[in-house]
Coordinates of C-alpha atoms in Angstrom, one line a residue:
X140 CA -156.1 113.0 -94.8
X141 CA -154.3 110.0 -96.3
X142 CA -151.3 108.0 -96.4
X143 CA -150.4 106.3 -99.9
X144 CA -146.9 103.8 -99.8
X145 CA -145.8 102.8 -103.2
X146 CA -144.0 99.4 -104.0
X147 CA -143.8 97.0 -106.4
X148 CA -140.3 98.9 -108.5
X149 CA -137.3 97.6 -109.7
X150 CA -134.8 96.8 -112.0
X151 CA -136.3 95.3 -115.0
X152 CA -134.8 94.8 -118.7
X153 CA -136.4 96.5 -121.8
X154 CA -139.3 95.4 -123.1
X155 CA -140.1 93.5 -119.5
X156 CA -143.2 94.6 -117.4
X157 CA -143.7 95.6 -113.8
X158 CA -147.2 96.3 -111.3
X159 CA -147.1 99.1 -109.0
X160 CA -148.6 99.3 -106.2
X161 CA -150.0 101.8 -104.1
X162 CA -152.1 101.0 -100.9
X163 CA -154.1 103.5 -99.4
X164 CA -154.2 103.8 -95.4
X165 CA -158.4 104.9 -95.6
X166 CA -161.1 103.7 -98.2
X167 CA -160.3 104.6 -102.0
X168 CA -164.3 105.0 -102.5
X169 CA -163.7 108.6 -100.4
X170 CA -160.5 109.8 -102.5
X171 CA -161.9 111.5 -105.7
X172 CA -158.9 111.0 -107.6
X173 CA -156.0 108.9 -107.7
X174 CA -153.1 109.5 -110.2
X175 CA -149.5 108.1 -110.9
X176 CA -146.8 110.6 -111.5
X177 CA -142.6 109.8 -112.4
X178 CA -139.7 111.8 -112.4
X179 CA -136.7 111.3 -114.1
X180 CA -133.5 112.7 -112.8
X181 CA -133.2 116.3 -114.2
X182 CA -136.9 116.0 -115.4
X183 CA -140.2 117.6 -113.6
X184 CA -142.2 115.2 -112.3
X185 CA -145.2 114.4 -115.1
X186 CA -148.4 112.7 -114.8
X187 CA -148.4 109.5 -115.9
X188 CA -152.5 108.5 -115.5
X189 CA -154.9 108.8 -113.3
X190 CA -158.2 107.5 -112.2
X191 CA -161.1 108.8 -110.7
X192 CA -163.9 107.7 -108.3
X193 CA -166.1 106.4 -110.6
X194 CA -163.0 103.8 -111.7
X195 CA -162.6 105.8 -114.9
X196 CA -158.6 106.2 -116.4
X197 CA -156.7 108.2 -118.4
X198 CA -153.9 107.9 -119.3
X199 CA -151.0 110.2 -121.1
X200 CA -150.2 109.4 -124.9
X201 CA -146.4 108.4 -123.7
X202 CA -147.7 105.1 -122.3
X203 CA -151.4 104.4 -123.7
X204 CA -151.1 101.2 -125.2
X205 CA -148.6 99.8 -122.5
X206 CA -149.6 100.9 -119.3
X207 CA -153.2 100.4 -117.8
X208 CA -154.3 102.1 -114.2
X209 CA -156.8 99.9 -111.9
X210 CA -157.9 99.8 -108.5
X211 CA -158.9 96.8 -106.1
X212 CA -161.4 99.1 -103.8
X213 CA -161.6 96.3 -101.2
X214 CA -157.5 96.3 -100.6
X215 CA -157.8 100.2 -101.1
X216 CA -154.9 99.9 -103.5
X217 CA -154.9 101.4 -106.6
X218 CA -152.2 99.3 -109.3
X219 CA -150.0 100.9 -112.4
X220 CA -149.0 97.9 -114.7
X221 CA -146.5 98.6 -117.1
X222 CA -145.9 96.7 -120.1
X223 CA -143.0 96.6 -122.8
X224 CA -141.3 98.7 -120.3
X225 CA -138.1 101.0 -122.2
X226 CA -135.3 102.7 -120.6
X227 CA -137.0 106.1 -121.1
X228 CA -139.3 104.7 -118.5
X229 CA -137.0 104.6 -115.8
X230 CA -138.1 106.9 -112.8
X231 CA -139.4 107.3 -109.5
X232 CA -142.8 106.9 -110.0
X233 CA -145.3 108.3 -107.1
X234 CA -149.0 108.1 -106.4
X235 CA -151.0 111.1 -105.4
X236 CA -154.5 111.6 -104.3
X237 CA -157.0 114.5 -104.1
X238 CA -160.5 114.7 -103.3
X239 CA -160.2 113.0 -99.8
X240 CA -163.7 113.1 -98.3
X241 CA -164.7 115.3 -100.7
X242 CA -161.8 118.2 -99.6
X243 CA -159.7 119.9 -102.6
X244 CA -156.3 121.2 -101.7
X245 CA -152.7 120.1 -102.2
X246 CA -152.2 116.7 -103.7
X247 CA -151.0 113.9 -101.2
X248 CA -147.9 112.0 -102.5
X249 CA -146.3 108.4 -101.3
X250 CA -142.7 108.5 -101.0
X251 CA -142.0 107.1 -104.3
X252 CA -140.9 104.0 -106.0
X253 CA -137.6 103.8 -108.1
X254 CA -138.1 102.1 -111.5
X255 CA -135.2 101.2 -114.0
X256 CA -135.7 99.6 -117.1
X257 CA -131.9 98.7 -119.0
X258 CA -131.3 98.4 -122.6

């Protein structure tokens, strides 16, 4: 079991850039895979990237380019930054983790950060 809190969201104009945060309450070493997710309203909530335990990323074709996915394994916090940010952007963006330990099951979300990116 783990607790993830996002922050680091805002209001930021087009082509701006913002780091997300997401700190883990255990070690990051024993979570498998780490992944950021958004919704936008009226939208299902999509993956965004993810990484895995051997700090390999991925990252969807939407945001490749602009958006790069790290970790800092000794603050347990795993980092979206988000480059030439555009309104189509704007979201809640939550962090999500499976793999804890070594257990499979549901995925663990944070409560979400809003982030809104004007024209």
């Amino acid at each position: 079991q783990v607790d993830l809190v996002e922050s680091g969201g805002g209001l930021v104009q087009a082509g701006g850039s913002l780091r997300l945060s997401c700190a883990a309450s255990g070690s990051i070493v024993n979570i498998a895979l780490m992944g950021w997710y958004r919704q936008a309203p009226g939208n299902e909530r999509e993956r965004v990237g993810i990484i895995i335990d051997d700090g390999k990323t991925e990252l969807e074709d939407s945001v490749t380019g602009r958006f790069t996915i790290s970790r800092d394994i000794a603050k347990n916090t795993v980092y979206l930054q988000m480059n030439d940010l555009k309104p189509e952007d704007t979201a809640v963006y939550y962090c999500m983790a499976n793999g804890v330990d070594g257990v499979w099951g549901h995925n663990t979300w944070g409560q979400g950060t809003q982030v809104t990116v004007s024209s």
